[in-house]
Short mmCIF file of C-alpha atoms in Angstrom, two decimals:
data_model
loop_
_atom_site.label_atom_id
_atom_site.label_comp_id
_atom_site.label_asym_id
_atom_site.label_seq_id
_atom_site.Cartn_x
_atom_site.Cartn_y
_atom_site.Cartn_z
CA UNK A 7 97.06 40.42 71.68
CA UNK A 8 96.38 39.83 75.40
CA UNK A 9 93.22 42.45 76.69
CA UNK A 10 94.71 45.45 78.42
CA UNK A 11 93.61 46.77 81.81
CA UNK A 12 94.18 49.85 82.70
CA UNK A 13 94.22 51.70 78.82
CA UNK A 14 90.76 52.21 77.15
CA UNK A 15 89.67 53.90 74.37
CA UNK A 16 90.83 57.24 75.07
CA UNK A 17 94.07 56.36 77.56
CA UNK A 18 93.81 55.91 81.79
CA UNK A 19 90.51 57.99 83.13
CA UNK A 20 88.57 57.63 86.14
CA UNK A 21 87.83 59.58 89.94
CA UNK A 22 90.75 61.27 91.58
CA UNK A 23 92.23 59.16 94.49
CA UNK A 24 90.11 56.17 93.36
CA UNK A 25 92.59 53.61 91.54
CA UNK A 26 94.52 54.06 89.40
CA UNK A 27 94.05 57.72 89.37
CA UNK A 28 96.27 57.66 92.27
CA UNK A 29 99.60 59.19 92.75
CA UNK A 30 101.34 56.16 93.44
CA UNK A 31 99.84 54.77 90.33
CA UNK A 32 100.95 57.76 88.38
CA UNK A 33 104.69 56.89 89.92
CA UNK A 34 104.74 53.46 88.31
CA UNK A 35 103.30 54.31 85.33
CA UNK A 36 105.68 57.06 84.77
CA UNK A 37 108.44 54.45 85.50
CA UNK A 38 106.91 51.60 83.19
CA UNK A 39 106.95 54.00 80.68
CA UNK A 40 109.79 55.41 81.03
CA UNK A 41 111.07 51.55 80.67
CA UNK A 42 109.58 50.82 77.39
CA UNK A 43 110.70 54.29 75.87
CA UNK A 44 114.72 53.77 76.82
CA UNK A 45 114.24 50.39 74.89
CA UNK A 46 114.52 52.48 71.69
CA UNK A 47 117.25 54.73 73.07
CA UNK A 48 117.57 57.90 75.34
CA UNK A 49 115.20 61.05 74.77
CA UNK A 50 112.74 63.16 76.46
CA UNK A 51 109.20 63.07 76.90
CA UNK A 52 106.83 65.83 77.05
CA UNK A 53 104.19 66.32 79.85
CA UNK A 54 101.20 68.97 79.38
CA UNK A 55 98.34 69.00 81.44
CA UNK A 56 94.56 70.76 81.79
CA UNK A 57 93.96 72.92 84.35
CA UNK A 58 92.46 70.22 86.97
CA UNK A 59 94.20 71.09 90.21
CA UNK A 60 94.75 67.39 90.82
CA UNK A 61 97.23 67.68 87.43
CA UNK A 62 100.06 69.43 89.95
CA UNK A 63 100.07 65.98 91.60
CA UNK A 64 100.10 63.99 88.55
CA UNK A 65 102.87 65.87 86.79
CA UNK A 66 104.82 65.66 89.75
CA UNK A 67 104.33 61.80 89.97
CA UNK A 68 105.04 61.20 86.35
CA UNK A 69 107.98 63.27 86.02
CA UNK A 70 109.70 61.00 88.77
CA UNK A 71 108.27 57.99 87.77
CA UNK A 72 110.47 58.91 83.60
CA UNK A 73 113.18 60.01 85.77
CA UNK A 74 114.11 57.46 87.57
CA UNK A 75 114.04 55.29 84.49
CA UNK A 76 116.54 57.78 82.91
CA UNK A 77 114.31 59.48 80.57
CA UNK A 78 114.65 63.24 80.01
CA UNK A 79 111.24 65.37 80.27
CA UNK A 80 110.18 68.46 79.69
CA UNK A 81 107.16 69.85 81.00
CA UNK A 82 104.46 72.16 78.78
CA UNK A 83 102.20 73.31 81.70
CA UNK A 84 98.40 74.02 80.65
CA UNK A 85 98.45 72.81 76.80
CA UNK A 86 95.70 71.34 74.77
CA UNK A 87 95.90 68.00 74.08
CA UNK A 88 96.00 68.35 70.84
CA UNK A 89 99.02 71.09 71.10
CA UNK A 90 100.90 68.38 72.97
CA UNK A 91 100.45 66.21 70.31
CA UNK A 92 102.12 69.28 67.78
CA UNK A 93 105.09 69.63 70.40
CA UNK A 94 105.50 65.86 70.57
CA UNK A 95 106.68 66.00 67.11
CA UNK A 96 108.46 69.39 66.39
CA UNK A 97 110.05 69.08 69.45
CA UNK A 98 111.39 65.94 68.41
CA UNK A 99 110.00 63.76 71.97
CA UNK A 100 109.92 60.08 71.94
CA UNK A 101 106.45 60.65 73.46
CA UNK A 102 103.96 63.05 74.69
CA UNK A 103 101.72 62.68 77.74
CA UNK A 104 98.39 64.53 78.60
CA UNK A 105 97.12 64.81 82.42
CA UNK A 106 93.45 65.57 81.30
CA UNK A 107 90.00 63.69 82.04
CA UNK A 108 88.77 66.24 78.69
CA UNK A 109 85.25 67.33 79.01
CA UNK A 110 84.32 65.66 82.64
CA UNK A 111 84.36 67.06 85.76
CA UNK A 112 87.13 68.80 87.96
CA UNK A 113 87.06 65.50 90.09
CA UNK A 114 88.44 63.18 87.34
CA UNK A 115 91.56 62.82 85.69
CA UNK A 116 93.63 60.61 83.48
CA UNK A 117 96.16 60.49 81.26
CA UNK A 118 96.86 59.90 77.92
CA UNK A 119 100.31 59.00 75.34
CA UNK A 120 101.09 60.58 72.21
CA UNK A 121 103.80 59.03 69.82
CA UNK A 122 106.82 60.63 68.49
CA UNK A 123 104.70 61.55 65.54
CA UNK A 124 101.91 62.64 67.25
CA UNK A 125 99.48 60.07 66.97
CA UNK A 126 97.91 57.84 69.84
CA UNK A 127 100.23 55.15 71.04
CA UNK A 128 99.85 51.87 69.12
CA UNK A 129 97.84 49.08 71.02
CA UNK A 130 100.96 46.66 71.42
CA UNK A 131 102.74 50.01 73.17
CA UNK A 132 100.56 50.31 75.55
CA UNK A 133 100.71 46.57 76.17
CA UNK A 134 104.26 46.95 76.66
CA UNK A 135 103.53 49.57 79.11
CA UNK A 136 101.08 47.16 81.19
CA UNK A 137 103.23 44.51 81.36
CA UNK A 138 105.85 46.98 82.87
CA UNK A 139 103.77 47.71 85.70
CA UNK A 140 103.44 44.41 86.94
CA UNK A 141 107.64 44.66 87.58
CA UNK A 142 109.11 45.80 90.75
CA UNK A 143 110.43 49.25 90.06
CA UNK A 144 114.25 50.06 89.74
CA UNK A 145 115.78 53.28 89.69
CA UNK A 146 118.99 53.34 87.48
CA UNK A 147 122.21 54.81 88.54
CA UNK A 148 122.44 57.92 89.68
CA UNK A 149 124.26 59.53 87.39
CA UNK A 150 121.55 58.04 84.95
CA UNK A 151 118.81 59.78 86.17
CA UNK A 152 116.42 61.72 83.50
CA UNK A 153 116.48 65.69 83.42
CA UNK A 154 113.46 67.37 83.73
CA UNK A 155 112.94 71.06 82.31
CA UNK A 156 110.32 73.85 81.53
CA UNK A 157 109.90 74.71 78.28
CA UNK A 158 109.19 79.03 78.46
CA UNK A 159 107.77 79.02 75.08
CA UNK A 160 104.86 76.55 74.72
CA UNK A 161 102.23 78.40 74.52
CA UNK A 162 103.68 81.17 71.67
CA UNK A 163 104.52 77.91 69.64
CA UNK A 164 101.73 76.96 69.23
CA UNK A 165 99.50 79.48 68.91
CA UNK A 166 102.03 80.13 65.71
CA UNK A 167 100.99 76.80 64.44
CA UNK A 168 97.29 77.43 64.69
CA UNK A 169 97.60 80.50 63.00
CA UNK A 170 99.46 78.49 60.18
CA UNK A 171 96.53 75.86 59.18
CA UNK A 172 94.65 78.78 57.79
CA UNK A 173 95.79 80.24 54.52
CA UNK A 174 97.82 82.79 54.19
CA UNK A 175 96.32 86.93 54.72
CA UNK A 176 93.26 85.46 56.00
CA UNK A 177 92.12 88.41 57.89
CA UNK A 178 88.65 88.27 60.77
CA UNK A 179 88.55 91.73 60.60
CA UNK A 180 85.17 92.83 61.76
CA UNK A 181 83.97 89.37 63.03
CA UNK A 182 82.57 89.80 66.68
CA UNK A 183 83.31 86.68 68.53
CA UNK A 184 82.90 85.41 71.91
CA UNK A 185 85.24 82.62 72.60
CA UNK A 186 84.27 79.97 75.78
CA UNK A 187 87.75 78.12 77.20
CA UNK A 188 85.65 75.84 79.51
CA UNK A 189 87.97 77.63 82.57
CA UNK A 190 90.06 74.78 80.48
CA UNK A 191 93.54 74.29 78.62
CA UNK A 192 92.65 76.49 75.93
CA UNK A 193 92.59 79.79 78.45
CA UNK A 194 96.26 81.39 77.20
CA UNK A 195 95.94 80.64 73.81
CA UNK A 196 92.54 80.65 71.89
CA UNK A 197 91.75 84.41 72.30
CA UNK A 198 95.04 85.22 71.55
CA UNK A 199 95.32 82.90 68.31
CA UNK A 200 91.38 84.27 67.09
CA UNK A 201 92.41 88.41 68.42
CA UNK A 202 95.91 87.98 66.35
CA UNK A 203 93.88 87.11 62.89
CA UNK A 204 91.78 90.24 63.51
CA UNK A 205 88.75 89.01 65.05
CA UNK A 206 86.88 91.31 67.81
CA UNK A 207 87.14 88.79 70.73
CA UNK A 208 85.30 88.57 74.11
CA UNK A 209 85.70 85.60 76.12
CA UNK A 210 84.12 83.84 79.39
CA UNK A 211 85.17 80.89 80.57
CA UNK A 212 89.02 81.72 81.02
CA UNK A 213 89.46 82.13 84.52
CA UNK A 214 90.55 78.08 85.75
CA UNK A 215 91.05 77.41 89.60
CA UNK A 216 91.73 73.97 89.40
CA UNK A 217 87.96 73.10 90.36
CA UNK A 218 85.91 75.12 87.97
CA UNK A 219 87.15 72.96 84.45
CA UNK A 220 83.63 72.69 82.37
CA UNK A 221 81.44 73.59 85.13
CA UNK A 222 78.39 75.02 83.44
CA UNK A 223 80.17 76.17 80.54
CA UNK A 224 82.35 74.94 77.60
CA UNK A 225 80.92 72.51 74.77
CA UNK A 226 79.66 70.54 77.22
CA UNK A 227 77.52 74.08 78.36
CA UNK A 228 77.25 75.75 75.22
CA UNK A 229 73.74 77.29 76.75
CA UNK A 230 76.26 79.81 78.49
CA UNK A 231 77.63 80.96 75.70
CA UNK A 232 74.54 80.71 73.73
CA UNK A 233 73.48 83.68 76.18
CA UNK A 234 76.51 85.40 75.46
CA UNK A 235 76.21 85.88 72.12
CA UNK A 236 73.32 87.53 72.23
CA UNK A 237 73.94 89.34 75.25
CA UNK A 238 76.73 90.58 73.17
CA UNK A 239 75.43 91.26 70.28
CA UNK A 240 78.29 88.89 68.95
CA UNK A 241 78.72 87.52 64.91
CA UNK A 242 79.11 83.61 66.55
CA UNK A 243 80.92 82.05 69.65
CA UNK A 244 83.42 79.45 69.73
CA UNK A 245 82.99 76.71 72.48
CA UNK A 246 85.74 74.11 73.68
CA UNK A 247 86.16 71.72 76.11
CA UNK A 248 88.47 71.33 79.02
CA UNK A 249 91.66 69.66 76.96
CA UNK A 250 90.71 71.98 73.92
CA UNK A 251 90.07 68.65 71.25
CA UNK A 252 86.87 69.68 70.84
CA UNK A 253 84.41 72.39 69.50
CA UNK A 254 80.34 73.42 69.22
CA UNK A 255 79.81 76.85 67.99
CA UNK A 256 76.60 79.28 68.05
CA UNK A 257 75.59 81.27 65.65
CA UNK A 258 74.15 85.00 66.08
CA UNK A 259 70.89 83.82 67.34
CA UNK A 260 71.99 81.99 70.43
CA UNK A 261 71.47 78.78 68.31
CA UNK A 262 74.30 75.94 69.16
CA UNK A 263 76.06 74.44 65.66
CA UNK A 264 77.36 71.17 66.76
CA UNK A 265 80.11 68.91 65.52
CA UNK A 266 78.27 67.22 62.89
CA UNK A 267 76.94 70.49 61.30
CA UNK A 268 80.67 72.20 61.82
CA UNK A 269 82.14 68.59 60.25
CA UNK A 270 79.19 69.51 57.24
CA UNK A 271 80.47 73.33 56.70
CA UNK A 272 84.22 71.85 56.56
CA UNK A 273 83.46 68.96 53.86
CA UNK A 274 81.74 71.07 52.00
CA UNK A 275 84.57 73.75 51.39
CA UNK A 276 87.15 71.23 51.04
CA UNK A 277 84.82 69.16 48.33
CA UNK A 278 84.49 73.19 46.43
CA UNK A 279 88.12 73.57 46.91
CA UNK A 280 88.51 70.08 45.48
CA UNK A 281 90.98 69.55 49.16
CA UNK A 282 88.60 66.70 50.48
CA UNK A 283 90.33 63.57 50.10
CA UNK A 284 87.73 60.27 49.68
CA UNK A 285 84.59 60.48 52.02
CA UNK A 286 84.28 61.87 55.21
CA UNK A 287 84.13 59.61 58.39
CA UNK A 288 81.85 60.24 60.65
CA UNK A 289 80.73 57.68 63.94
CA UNK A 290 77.20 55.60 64.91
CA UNK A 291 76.40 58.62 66.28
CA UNK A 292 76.43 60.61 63.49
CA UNK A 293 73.50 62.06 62.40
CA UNK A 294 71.51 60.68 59.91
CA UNK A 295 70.60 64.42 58.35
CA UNK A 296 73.94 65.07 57.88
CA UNK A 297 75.00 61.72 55.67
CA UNK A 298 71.91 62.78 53.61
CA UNK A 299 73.09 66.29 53.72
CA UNK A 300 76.49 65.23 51.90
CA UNK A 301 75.10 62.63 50.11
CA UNK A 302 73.30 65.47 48.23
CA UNK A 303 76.38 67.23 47.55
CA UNK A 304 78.46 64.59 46.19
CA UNK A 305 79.82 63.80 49.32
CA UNK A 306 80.06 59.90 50.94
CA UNK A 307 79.96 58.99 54.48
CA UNK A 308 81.89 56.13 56.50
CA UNK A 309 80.94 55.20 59.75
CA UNK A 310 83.14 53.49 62.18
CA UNK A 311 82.62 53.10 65.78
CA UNK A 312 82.30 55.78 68.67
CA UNK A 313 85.73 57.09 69.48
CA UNK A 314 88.28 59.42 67.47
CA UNK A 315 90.66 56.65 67.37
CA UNK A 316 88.29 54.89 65.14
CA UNK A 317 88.42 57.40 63.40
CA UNK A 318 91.44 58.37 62.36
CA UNK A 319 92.34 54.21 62.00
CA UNK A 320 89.56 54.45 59.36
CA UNK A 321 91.46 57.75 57.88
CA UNK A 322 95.02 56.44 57.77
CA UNK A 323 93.56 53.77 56.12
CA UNK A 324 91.95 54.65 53.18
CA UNK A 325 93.92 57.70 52.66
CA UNK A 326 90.91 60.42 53.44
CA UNK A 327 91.85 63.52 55.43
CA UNK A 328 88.46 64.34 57.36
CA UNK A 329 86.21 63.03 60.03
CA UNK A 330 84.60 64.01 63.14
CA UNK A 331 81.75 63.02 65.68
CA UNK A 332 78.60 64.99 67.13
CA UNK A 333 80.36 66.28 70.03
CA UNK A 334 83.08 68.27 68.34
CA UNK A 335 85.75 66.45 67.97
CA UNK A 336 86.92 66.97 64.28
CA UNK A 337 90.00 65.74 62.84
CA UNK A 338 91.19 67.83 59.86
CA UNK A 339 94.43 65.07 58.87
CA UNK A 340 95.86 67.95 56.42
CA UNK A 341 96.58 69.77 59.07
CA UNK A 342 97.19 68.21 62.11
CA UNK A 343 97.44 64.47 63.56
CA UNK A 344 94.56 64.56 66.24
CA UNK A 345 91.31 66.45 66.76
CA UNK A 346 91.99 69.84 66.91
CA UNK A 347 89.34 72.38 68.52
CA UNK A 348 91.12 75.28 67.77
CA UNK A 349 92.63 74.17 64.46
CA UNK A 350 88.83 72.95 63.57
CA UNK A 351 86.84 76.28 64.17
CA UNK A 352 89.97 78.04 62.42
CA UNK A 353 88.52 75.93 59.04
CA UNK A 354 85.00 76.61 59.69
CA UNK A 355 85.77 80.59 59.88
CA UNK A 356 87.73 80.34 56.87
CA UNK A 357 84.61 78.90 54.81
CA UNK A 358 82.76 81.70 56.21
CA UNK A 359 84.66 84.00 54.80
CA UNK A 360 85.63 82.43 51.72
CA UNK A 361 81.71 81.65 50.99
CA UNK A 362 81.20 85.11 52.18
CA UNK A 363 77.88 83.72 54.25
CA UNK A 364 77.28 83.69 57.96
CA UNK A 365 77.18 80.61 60.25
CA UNK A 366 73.57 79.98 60.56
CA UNK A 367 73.97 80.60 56.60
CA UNK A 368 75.92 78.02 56.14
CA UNK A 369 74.24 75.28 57.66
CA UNK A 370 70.96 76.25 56.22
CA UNK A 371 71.27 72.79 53.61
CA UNK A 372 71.94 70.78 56.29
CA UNK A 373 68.41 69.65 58.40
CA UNK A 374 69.26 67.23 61.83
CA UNK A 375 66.94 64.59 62.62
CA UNK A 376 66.15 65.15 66.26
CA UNK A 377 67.91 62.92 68.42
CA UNK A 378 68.09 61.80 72.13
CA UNK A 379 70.91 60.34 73.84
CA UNK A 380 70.25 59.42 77.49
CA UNK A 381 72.68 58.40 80.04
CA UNK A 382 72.02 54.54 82.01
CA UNK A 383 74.50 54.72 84.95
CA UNK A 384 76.27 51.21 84.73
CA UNK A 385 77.72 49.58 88.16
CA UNK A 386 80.84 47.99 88.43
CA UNK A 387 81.18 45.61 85.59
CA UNK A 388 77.49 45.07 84.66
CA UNK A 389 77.40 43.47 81.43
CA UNK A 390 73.61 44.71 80.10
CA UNK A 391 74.39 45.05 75.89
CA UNK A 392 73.70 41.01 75.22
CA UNK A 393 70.64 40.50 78.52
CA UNK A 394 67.51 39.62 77.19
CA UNK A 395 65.58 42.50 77.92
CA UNK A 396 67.48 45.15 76.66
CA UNK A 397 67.52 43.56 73.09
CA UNK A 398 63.97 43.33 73.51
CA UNK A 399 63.46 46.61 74.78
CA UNK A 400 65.82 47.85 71.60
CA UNK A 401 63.59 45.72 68.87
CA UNK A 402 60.20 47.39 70.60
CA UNK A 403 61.45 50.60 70.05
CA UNK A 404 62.84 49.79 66.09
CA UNK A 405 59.43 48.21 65.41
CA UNK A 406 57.69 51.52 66.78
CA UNK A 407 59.85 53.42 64.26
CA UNK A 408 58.97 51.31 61.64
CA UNK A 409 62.28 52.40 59.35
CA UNK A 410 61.99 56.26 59.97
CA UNK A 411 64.58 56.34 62.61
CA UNK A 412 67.32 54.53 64.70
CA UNK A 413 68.34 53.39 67.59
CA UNK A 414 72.27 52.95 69.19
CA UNK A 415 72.83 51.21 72.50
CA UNK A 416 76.38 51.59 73.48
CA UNK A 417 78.81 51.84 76.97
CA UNK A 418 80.51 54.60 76.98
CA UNK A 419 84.45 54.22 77.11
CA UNK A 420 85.30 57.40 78.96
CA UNK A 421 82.31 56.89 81.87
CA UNK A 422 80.33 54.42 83.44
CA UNK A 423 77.24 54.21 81.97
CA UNK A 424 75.67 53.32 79.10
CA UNK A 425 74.72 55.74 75.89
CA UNK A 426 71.35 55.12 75.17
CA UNK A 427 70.29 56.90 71.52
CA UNK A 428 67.12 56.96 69.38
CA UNK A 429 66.74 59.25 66.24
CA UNK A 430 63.85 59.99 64.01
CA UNK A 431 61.80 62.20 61.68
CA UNK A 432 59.48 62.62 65.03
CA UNK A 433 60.74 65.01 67.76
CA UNK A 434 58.18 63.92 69.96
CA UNK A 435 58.32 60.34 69.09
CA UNK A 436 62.17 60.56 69.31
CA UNK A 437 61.73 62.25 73.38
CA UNK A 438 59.27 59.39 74.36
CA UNK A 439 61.13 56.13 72.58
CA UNK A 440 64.26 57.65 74.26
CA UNK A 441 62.81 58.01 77.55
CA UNK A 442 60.66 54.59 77.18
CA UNK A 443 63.82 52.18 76.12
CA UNK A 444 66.49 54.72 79.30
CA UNK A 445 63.93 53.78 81.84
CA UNK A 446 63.99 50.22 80.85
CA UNK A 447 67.64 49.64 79.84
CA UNK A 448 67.49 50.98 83.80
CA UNK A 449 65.38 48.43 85.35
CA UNK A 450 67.64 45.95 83.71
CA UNK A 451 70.88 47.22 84.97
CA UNK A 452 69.45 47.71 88.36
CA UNK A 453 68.30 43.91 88.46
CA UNK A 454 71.60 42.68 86.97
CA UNK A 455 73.24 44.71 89.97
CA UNK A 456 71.20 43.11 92.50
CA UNK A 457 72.18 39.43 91.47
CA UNK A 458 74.63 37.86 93.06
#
C-alpha cells in the first residue's frame, strides 16, 4: 500500500494556519471525502468538534467541502471524540469526523474519521481519501447538493449512553468528586453524567473560550486538580483531556492515579468478575510495575506499539476486550469501540464500589517503577532513531542499568519531537540516565539539523 501523507497515527494534526491545517485544506478534504463516501451510496456524515476556537472555521470548511460532493451532514457541536464515535453508529452515519488536536494546545488542530461502526477508518480509506485530493474539485448539480443539519439532542444522547456502561442501580451516593473538563469537549456532559448517578460533583476546568483548551489543567495538568481535591476535601477527582478520550484520576491525598494504574483497577475487577477476555494490552510505554502487578494476579500482558490504534488492532485480533496506555487512554471493547474517558472512569468507580475500597486502596498492589520521559524537539524531517550516536548513547545508558530497567526511544506521531524514556528500580538513577541520554539524543538532532 503506497505511504500516505497527510494521515498519521491518530488522523491530520499540526499548527493552525500552517498546512494543511488550513481552511482551504479543510475544503478539499471535506470534498475528497465526501467523494469516496458517495462511492458506497448517499448518507450523512457527522461532524463534532472540541472547543478550539479555530474548530468554527474547520466545521464550516468541511461541511462545504461533503456538500458539494452531495453528502448529507449533520453537525454535533462540542462532543467527545469518543461520543462521536457512539453517534457515528446509532445514528446510522457513513462516517464521523472529529475537529480536535486532543490534549495539545489551543493553537493546533486536526481532524480525525470514524467509520460507520465507529472504529478508525481503515488504512486503504484513508488512501482513497489522499488520492482524492490530488483531483481538481467538482461540485455536483445543484439540486445534488448535501444537506447539512443540527442535531438538538447530542449531548442528552449520550450522556444516556455513558450512564448505560455501568450496571444497572449503581448509585455514587455520597462520593465527593471534583471533575476537571480541561475547558475541553467534555464541559456539558461529564458533571452531568457523574451528578445524575448520585455523585457530589464540583468541577473546574469547564469554562472553554476557544483559547483556554488544556491550559494548565486537564490530564495533561492533573497538579490543578490534585490541589483541588484537597482544597475540597473531595473522595477523588476525575481528569480528562481536551477531546474527552482520555483520563488520570487523584485520589484523596492529592496523589495523581494514572492510566496504567486506572487500566490495573479495571483488569482486576473484570478478571474477579470473570468479564476480562484474554490478556490485557498495554503499549512500550507501559510500565513495567504494572505487567508484574497482573502477572501476580493471573493476569497477562501484550504490548504493541505506542498508539490506541495499535491497540485496539491487537484487541480485534485476538478477541480480548481491554487495553490502555500510561496517559489515559483506556479502551474498555465491551462497552464501547474507542477510548472512552468518561466511559473508563465510569468502570473504575464501579470497582470502587463493588470492592467497597477507596482509590488509593485500590492501587495499593500495584508499585510503578519510576520513569522519565523527556521531550527532544525534532526539526523538519530529521531522521535521528538509526544515527550512530543515538544508538550509542541508548546502549550506554542499558549497560548502566545493567537489566534493572529500560529504555524506549521513539518519535512521537502526534508532535514533533522525539519521546525519550528510561525506567528503573532507581528514581535517581532513572532522573540522571533520562536527562544524560535527552541532552545527547539533543546534540545529535541539532547536528543532523545543521547538515546540509
Amino acid at each position: 500500500m503506497s505511504a500516505r501523507s497527510y494521515f498519521g497515527t491518530d488522523g491530520i494534526r499540526g499548527r493552525v494556519g500552517t498546512d494543511p491545517i488550513t481552511a482551504s485544506f479543510m475544503l478539499r478534504l471535506g470534498w475528497a471525502a465526501g467523494r469516496v463516501l458517495a462511492r458506497h451510496g448517499r448518507g450523512k456524515v457527522l461532524i463534532g468538534k472540541d472547543t478550539r476556537l479555530s474548530g468554527y472555521m474547520f466545521e464550516s470548511a468541511l461541511e462545504a467541502g461533503l456538500s458539494a460532493a452531495g453528502v448529507d451532514i449533520e453537525l454535533l457541536g462540542p462532543m467527545p471524540t469518543p461520543g462521536v464515535a457512539y453517534l457515528t453508529r446509532t445514528l446510522r452515519a457513513q462516517a464521523g469526523i472529529v475537529i480536535s488536536a486532543s490534549h495539545n494546545p489551543f493553537q493546533d488542530n486536526g481532524v480525525k474519521f470514524f467509520s460507520a461502526d465507529g472504529a478508525k477508518l481503515p488504512d486503504g480509506v484513508e488512501l482513497a481519501i489522499e488520492q482524492e485530493l490530488d483531483r481538481p474539485m467538482e461540485t455536483v448539480d445543484s439540486a445534488n447538493l448535501g444537506r447539512a443539519r443540527r442535531i438538538g439532542d447530542a449531548v442528552g444522547r449520550y450522556i444516556e449512553f455513558c450512564k448505560s456502561t455501568v450496571t444497572i442501580g449503581l448509585r455514587l451516593s455520597g462520593l465527593r468528586v471534583v471533575i476537571d473538563c480541561a475547558h475541553g469537549a467534555t464541559y456539558q456532559i461529564a458533571p452531568s453524567v457523574f451528578t445524575e448517578l448520585g455523585a457530589e460533583v464540583s468541577t473546574i476546568g469547564c469554562q472553554p473560550d476557544g483559547l483556554n483548551i488544556n491550559a494548565g489543567c486537564g490530564s495533561t495538568h492533573p497538579e490543578t486538580l490534585s490541589q483541588a481535591v484537597v482544597n475540597r476535601d473531595a473522595d477523588l477527582g476525575i481528569a480528562f483531556d481536551g477531546d474527552g478520550d482520555r483520563v488520570v484520576m487523584v485520589d484523596d491525598q492529592g496523589t495523581v492515579i494514572d492510566g496504567d494504574q486506572l487500566l490495573y483497577i479495571i483488569a482486576l475487577a473484570r478478571h474477579r468478575a470473570g468479564a476480562l477476555a484474554g490478556r490485557v494490552v498495554g503499549t512500550q510505554m507501559t510500565n513495567l510495575g504494572m505487567e508484574k502487578a497482573l502477572e501476580a494476579c493471573g493476569i497477562g500482558l501484550e504490548r504493541t506499539q505506542v498508539g490506541d490504534r495499535y491497540i485496539l488492532e491487537a484487541l480485534n485480533r485476538e478477541g480480548w476486550n481491554l487495553g490502555g496506555e500510561s496517559s489515559g487512554h483506556i479502551i474498555c471493547l465491551d462497552r464501547t469501540t474507542t477510548g472512552d474517558g468518561i466511559v473508563s472512569a465510569l468502570q473504575v468507580l464501579e470497582a470502587l464500589c463493588h470492592q467497597g475500597c477507596t482509590l488509593r486502596e485500590a492501587v495499593s498492589g500495584m508499585q510503578l517503577y519510576p520513569q522519565r520521559m523527556i521531550n527532544v524537539p525534532l526539526p523538519g524531517c530529521v531522521e535521528v532513531m538509526n544515527a550512530p550516536g543515538v544508538v550509542q548513547a541508548v546502549n550506554d545508558v542499558e549497560n548502566e542499568l545493567n537489566g534493572r530497567g529500560r529504555v524506549l526511544l521513539r518519535p512521537s506521531g502526534t508532535e514533533p519531537v522525539v519521546r525519550v524514556m528510561v525506567e528503573g528500580e532507581d528514581g535517581k538513577q532513572v532522573e540522571l540516565l533520562a536527562s544524560q541520554l535527552a541532552d545527547r539524543v539533543s546534540v545529535v538532532v541539532a547536528e543532523l539539523a545543521s547538515t546540509p
